[in-house]
């Protein structure tokens, strides 16, 4: 075979690679524009719609509305999908969030998760030292005699959470209490948190909720 023929034989392959590269390059700016547009749309939704209740940056003031700032994107996406699919079902979730989430596309949900995960959290709220000490003890050690596990085992030593478990640090105590009651009664039907909450008494829940609210 002459070298010309060999080169010709290789031609279609090299064209194929170059062609693919050109396609990738050509589509890249479009893709970047599209994801910037989705990011901007999510910011507009967050500040213009969600912000009424959750605060424009996710640092809500009213304890009925959970703080979303600094929460993990994966957890936020999971919850928004649970509202959209109507599986997170206590009365406030049904009344406030099912409708809110029903019109959000998966792309917007992902971008909202990113938006809130990037927002700065505020300082913790003051609670008296004795309550904080009781709450911290429960958070770090659970109540072995009651079969209550240490919360820190999943939510992390400083309650900052991770990709699998939500952040609890700085969350409104009132909201945390309401969620623990919902896990207990299975209105928010999550097996692992039902197991954790089933033997907690009201004063124990209050102490751990106050401790969590006091964290930055
Ligand atoms: C009219 C008030 C209101 C508006 C507007 C609103 N929410 Fe909510 N949201 C709530 C309430 C109340 C809850 C708590 C539900 C519960 O207690 O289970 C909640 C819960 C959530 C949660 C769960 C947080 C957690 O820690 O589990 C997420 C995520 C959320 N909202 C995101 C959004 C997004 C995104 C928007 C805008 C598209 C939005 N919300 C608009 C009232 C509102
Ligand atoms: C074995 C792991 C595990 C342990 C231990 C655990 N949790 Fe959780 N917790 C979870 C998971 C998973 C979720 C998210 C549930 C979901 O996806 O809706 C959660 C969610 C929560 C929420 C809801 C957060 C929100 O923003 O709505 C609260 C409040 C909570 N946990 C408090 C506690 C407390 C208090 C303890 C200790 C008494 C504890 N958890 C121990 C796994 C755990």
Short mmCIF file of C-alpha atoms and ligand atoms in Angstrom, two decimals:
data_model
loop_
_atom_site.label_atom_id
_atom_site.label_comp_id
_atom_site.label_asym_id
_atom_site.label_seq_id
_atom_site.Cartn_x
_atom_site.Cartn_y
_atom_site.Cartn_z
CA UNK A 1 0.00 0.00 0.00
CA UNK A 2 1.36 3.46 -0.86
CA UNK A 3 1.44 6.03 1.88
CA UNK A 4 -1.23 8.03 -0.01
CA UNK A 5 -3.65 5.15 0.14
CA UNK A 6 -2.90 4.62 3.81
CA UNK A 7 -3.63 8.27 4.51
CA UNK A 8 -6.84 8.09 2.54
CA UNK A 9 -7.89 5.02 4.50
CA UNK A 10 -7.39 6.92 7.74
CA UNK A 11 -9.24 9.97 6.50
CA UNK A 12 -12.82 9.08 7.45
CA UNK A 13 -11.74 8.21 10.99
CA UNK A 14 -9.88 11.47 11.51
CA UNK A 15 -12.78 13.40 10.03
CA UNK A 16 -15.07 11.62 12.43
CA UNK A 17 -13.01 12.67 15.44
CA UNK A 18 -12.60 16.22 14.18
CA UNK A 19 -16.29 16.36 13.37
CA UNK A 20 -17.21 15.26 16.89
CA UNK A 21 -14.80 17.81 18.37
CA UNK A 22 -16.37 20.54 16.24
CA UNK A 23 -19.84 19.52 17.34
CA UNK A 24 -18.79 19.57 21.00
CA UNK A 25 -17.17 22.99 20.60
CA UNK A 26 -20.11 24.32 18.66
CA UNK A 27 -22.64 23.15 21.22
CA UNK A 28 -20.64 24.25 24.28
CA UNK A 29 -21.48 27.99 24.20
CA UNK A 30 -25.15 27.10 23.77
CA UNK A 31 -25.02 24.75 26.70
CA UNK A 32 -23.30 27.36 28.88
CA UNK A 33 -25.91 29.96 27.90
CA UNK A 34 -28.71 27.54 28.66
CA UNK A 35 -27.39 26.64 32.12
CA UNK A 36 -26.76 30.34 32.90
CA UNK A 37 -30.35 31.04 31.89
CA UNK A 38 -31.65 28.26 34.17
CA UNK A 39 -29.49 29.60 37.02
CA UNK A 40 -30.89 33.10 36.49
CA UNK A 41 -34.44 31.73 36.28
CA UNK A 42 -33.90 29.86 39.59
CA UNK A 43 -32.61 33.05 41.26
CA UNK A 44 -35.66 34.95 39.99
CA UNK A 45 -38.00 32.24 41.31
CA UNK A 46 -36.15 32.07 44.65
CA UNK A 47 -36.17 35.81 45.26
CA UNK A 48 -39.53 36.60 43.64
CA UNK A 49 -41.68 33.63 44.69
CA UNK A 50 -40.09 31.42 47.36
CA UNK A 51 -38.60 34.45 49.12
CA UNK A 52 -42.02 35.59 50.35
CA UNK A 53 -41.89 32.79 52.89
CA UNK A 54 -38.31 31.47 52.95
CA UNK A 55 -36.55 34.87 52.66
CA UNK A 56 -34.83 35.99 49.44
CA UNK A 57 -31.57 34.24 50.40
CA UNK A 58 -33.26 31.33 52.22
CA UNK A 59 -32.74 32.80 55.71
CA UNK A 60 -36.42 32.92 56.67
CA UNK A 61 -37.49 34.95 59.70
CA UNK A 62 -40.83 33.26 60.48
CA UNK A 63 -40.17 29.86 62.13
CA UNK A 64 -43.06 28.27 60.25
CA UNK A 65 -40.91 28.43 57.14
CA UNK A 66 -37.70 26.37 57.20
CA UNK A 67 -34.35 28.01 56.51
CA UNK A 68 -32.98 26.80 53.18
CA UNK A 69 -29.67 28.75 53.13
CA UNK A 70 -26.65 26.47 53.35
CA UNK A 71 -28.77 23.33 53.02
CA UNK A 72 -27.30 20.58 50.81
CA UNK A 73 -28.44 20.73 47.20
CA UNK A 74 -29.15 16.99 47.01
CA UNK A 75 -31.46 17.13 50.04
CA UNK A 76 -33.31 20.21 48.71
CA UNK A 77 -33.80 18.54 45.32
CA UNK A 78 -35.10 15.39 47.05
CA UNK A 79 -37.62 17.39 49.10
CA UNK A 80 -38.84 19.48 46.15
CA UNK A 81 -39.39 16.27 44.18
CA UNK A 82 -41.21 14.75 47.19
CA UNK A 83 -43.55 17.79 47.25
CA UNK A 84 -44.00 17.63 43.48
CA UNK A 85 -44.72 13.90 43.60
CA UNK A 86 -46.97 14.51 46.64
CA UNK A 87 -45.18 11.99 48.87
CA UNK A 88 -44.09 14.40 51.66
CA UNK A 89 -47.47 14.69 53.19
CA UNK A 90 -47.98 16.55 56.46
CA UNK A 91 -50.60 19.32 56.35
CA UNK A 92 -48.13 22.23 55.94
CA UNK A 93 -46.32 20.40 53.16
CA UNK A 94 -49.64 19.76 51.44
CA UNK A 95 -51.00 23.25 52.06
CA UNK A 96 -47.90 25.27 51.20
CA UNK A 97 -45.48 23.25 49.13
CA UNK A 98 -47.36 20.81 46.88
CA UNK A 99 -48.74 23.65 44.78
CA UNK A 100 -45.42 25.55 44.83
CA UNK A 101 -43.46 22.55 43.54
CA UNK A 102 -46.01 21.28 41.02
CA UNK A 103 -44.95 23.73 38.29
CA UNK A 104 -41.17 23.43 38.72
CA UNK A 105 -39.20 21.57 36.02
CA UNK A 106 -36.44 19.16 37.08
CA UNK A 107 -33.84 21.64 35.73
CA UNK A 108 -35.27 24.48 37.82
CA UNK A 109 -35.39 22.20 40.89
CA UNK A 110 -31.69 21.34 40.43
CA UNK A 111 -30.79 25.01 40.00
CA UNK A 112 -32.84 26.02 43.08
CA UNK A 113 -30.93 23.39 45.07
CA UNK A 114 -27.64 24.93 43.92
CA UNK A 115 -28.87 28.46 44.67
CA UNK A 116 -29.81 27.78 48.29
CA UNK A 117 -26.76 25.59 48.96
CA UNK A 118 -24.57 28.58 48.06
CA UNK A 119 -26.33 31.13 50.31
CA UNK A 120 -24.66 32.24 53.57
CA UNK A 121 -26.29 31.20 56.83
CA UNK A 122 -26.96 33.57 59.72
CA UNK A 123 -25.74 33.37 63.34
CA UNK A 124 -27.38 30.90 65.73
CA UNK A 125 -30.09 32.03 68.16
CA UNK A 126 -29.48 32.44 71.87
CA UNK A 127 -30.86 29.80 74.26
CA UNK A 128 -30.09 29.27 77.93
CA UNK A 129 -26.99 27.24 78.74
CA UNK A 130 -28.80 24.42 80.57
CA UNK A 131 -31.14 23.70 77.64
CA UNK A 132 -28.25 23.79 75.19
CA UNK A 133 -26.25 21.35 77.33
CA UNK A 134 -29.21 18.91 77.46
CA UNK A 135 -29.82 19.24 73.75
CA UNK A 136 -26.18 18.76 72.85
CA UNK A 137 -25.93 15.66 75.02
CA UNK A 138 -28.91 14.13 73.24
CA UNK A 139 -27.55 15.15 69.83
CA UNK A 140 -24.12 13.66 70.48
CA UNK A 141 -25.07 10.55 72.46
CA UNK A 142 -28.76 9.81 71.88
CA UNK A 143 -30.59 8.05 74.73
CA UNK A 144 -29.20 4.51 74.74
CA UNK A 145 -31.74 3.22 77.34
CA UNK A 146 -34.62 4.37 75.06
CA UNK A 147 -33.05 3.13 71.84
CA UNK A 148 -32.62 6.71 70.55
CA UNK A 149 -29.44 6.89 68.43
CA UNK A 150 -27.02 9.84 68.41
CA UNK A 151 -28.20 12.38 65.86
CA UNK A 152 -24.58 13.26 65.12
CA UNK A 153 -24.01 9.77 63.67
CA UNK A 154 -25.91 10.85 60.57
CA UNK A 155 -26.26 14.64 60.69
CA UNK A 156 -22.55 15.15 61.53
CA UNK A 157 -20.81 16.37 64.72
CA UNK A 158 -21.76 20.03 64.10
CA UNK A 159 -25.15 19.23 62.51
CA UNK A 160 -23.88 20.50 59.16
CA UNK A 161 -25.13 17.39 57.37
CA UNK A 162 -23.63 16.00 54.18
CA UNK A 163 -24.75 14.73 50.79
CA UNK A 164 -26.95 12.08 52.42
CA UNK A 165 -28.30 13.83 55.52
CA UNK A 166 -29.73 17.32 55.86
CA UNK A 167 -28.07 20.18 57.70
CA UNK A 168 -29.90 20.96 60.96
CA UNK A 169 -27.58 23.69 62.34
CA UNK A 170 -29.34 27.06 62.55
CA UNK A 171 -32.76 25.68 61.62
CA UNK A 172 -35.79 27.15 63.42
CA UNK A 173 -36.54 25.15 66.60
CA UNK A 174 -40.27 25.36 65.95
CA UNK A 175 -39.84 23.83 62.48
CA UNK A 176 -37.58 21.05 63.84
CA UNK A 177 -40.13 20.21 66.53
CA UNK A 178 -42.91 20.01 63.98
CA UNK A 179 -40.85 17.71 61.75
CA UNK A 180 -39.97 15.38 64.65
CA UNK A 181 -43.70 15.13 65.47
CA UNK A 182 -44.46 14.44 61.78
CA UNK A 183 -41.82 11.67 61.66
CA UNK A 184 -43.27 10.22 64.89
CA UNK A 185 -46.80 10.10 63.49
CA UNK A 186 -45.57 9.03 60.02
CA UNK A 187 -47.31 11.99 58.36
CA UNK A 188 -43.83 12.61 56.96
CA UNK A 189 -43.20 8.99 56.19
CA UNK A 190 -39.44 8.32 56.45
CA UNK A 191 -38.62 4.98 58.11
CA UNK A 192 -35.21 5.96 59.46
CA UNK A 193 -36.42 9.16 61.13
CA UNK A 194 -39.55 7.42 62.42
CA UNK A 195 -37.24 4.97 64.19
CA UNK A 196 -35.16 7.83 65.61
CA UNK A 197 -38.14 9.92 66.79
CA UNK A 198 -40.58 7.28 68.02
CA UNK A 199 -39.29 7.21 71.62
CA UNK A 200 -38.49 10.91 71.98
CA UNK A 201 -40.56 12.83 74.55
CA UNK A 202 -41.63 16.45 74.10
CA UNK A 203 -39.04 18.02 76.48
CA UNK A 204 -36.25 16.03 74.79
CA UNK A 205 -37.37 17.18 71.36
CA UNK A 206 -37.54 20.77 72.63
CA UNK A 207 -34.00 20.61 74.06
CA UNK A 208 -32.44 19.16 70.90
CA UNK A 209 -34.38 21.63 68.70
CA UNK A 210 -33.20 24.61 70.82
CA UNK A 211 -29.61 23.31 70.68
CA UNK A 212 -29.78 23.02 66.88
CA UNK A 213 -31.26 26.51 66.51
CA UNK A 214 -28.38 27.90 68.60
CA UNK A 215 -25.75 26.59 66.16
CA UNK A 216 -24.37 28.86 63.42
C1 LIG B 1 -46.50 30.58 51.09
C2 LIG B 1 -45.28 30.16 51.76
C3 LIG B 1 -44.25 29.36 50.99
C4 LIG B 1 -43.74 29.63 49.73
C5 LIG B 1 -44.07 30.79 48.81
C6 LIG B 1 -42.75 28.59 49.48
N1 LIG B 1 -42.66 27.74 50.54
FE1 LIG B 1 -41.33 26.20 50.75
N2 LIG B 1 -42.16 25.70 52.54
C7 LIG B 1 -43.21 26.37 53.14
C8 LIG B 1 -43.57 25.69 54.37
C9 LIG B 1 -44.67 26.07 55.36
C10 LIG B 1 -42.69 24.59 54.48
C11 LIG B 1 -42.63 23.56 55.61
C12 LIG B 1 -43.54 22.39 55.32
C13 LIG B 1 -43.60 21.49 56.50
O1 LIG B 1 -43.71 22.00 57.63
O2 LIG B 1 -43.50 20.29 56.31
C14 LIG B 1 -41.82 24.63 53.32
C15 LIG B 1 -40.81 23.71 53.06
C16 LIG B 1 -39.92 23.79 52.01
C17 LIG B 1 -38.79 22.91 51.81
C18 LIG B 1 -38.35 21.77 52.72
C19 LIG B 1 -37.18 22.24 53.57
C20 LIG B 1 -36.64 21.20 54.50
O3 LIG B 1 -35.77 21.57 55.32
O4 LIG B 1 -37.03 20.03 54.44
C21 LIG B 1 -38.17 23.31 50.66
C22 LIG B 1 -36.94 22.70 50.02
C23 LIG B 1 -38.93 24.44 50.14
N3 LIG B 1 -39.97 24.71 50.98
C24 LIG B 1 -38.59 25.12 48.98
C25 LIG B 1 -39.37 26.12 48.43
C26 LIG B 1 -39.13 26.69 47.12
C27 LIG B 1 -37.99 26.34 46.20
C28 LIG B 1 -40.12 27.62 46.91
C29 LIG B 1 -40.38 28.45 45.67
C30 LIG B 1 -40.59 27.73 44.44
C31 LIG B 1 -40.96 27.65 48.11
N4 LIG B 1 -40.48 26.71 48.99
C32 LIG B 1 -42.02 28.49 48.30
C33 LIG B 1 -43.81 27.53 52.70
C34 LIG B 1 -43.57 28.16 51.48
C1 LIG B 2 -29.59 6.88 60.84
C2 LIG B 2 -29.46 8.24 60.37
C3 LIG B 2 -30.15 9.35 61.15
C4 LIG B 2 -30.10 9.60 62.48
C5 LIG B 2 -29.37 8.81 63.58
C6 LIG B 2 -30.86 10.80 62.69
N1 LIG B 2 -31.36 11.26 61.51
FE1 LIG B 2 -32.51 12.91 61.24
N2 LIG B 2 -32.67 12.52 59.24
C7 LIG B 2 -32.11 11.44 58.62
C8 LIG B 2 -32.49 11.46 57.22
C9 LIG B 2 -32.12 10.44 56.15
C10 LIG B 2 -33.30 12.61 57.04
C11 LIG B 2 -33.95 13.11 55.73
C12 LIG B 2 -35.31 12.52 55.58
C13 LIG B 2 -35.92 12.87 54.24
O1 LIG B 2 -35.29 12.59 53.23
O2 LIG B 2 -37.02 13.43 54.23
C14 LIG B 2 -33.39 13.25 58.34
C15 LIG B 2 -34.12 14.40 58.58
C16 LIG B 2 -34.22 15.01 59.80
C17 LIG B 2 -34.98 16.23 60.06
C18 LIG B 2 -35.75 17.04 59.02
C19 LIG B 2 -34.91 18.16 58.51
C20 LIG B 2 -35.65 19.13 57.63
O3 LIG B 2 -35.00 20.09 57.18
O4 LIG B 2 -36.84 18.96 57.39
C21 LIG B 2 -34.83 16.51 61.38
C22 LIG B 2 -35.43 17.70 62.11
C23 LIG B 2 -33.99 15.49 61.96
N3 LIG B 2 -33.64 14.60 60.97
C24 LIG B 2 -33.60 15.47 63.30
C25 LIG B 2 -32.85 14.43 63.87
C26 LIG B 2 -32.57 14.36 65.29
C27 LIG B 2 -32.98 15.40 66.31
C28 LIG B 2 -31.88 13.19 65.48
C29 LIG B 2 -31.41 12.59 66.79
C30 LIG B 2 -32.39 12.46 67.86
C31 LIG B 2 -31.71 12.57 64.16
N4 LIG B 2 -32.33 13.35 63.22
C32 LIG B 2 -31.05 11.39 63.93
C33 LIG B 2 -31.28 10.49 59.19
C34 LIG B 2 -30.97 10.40 60.53
#
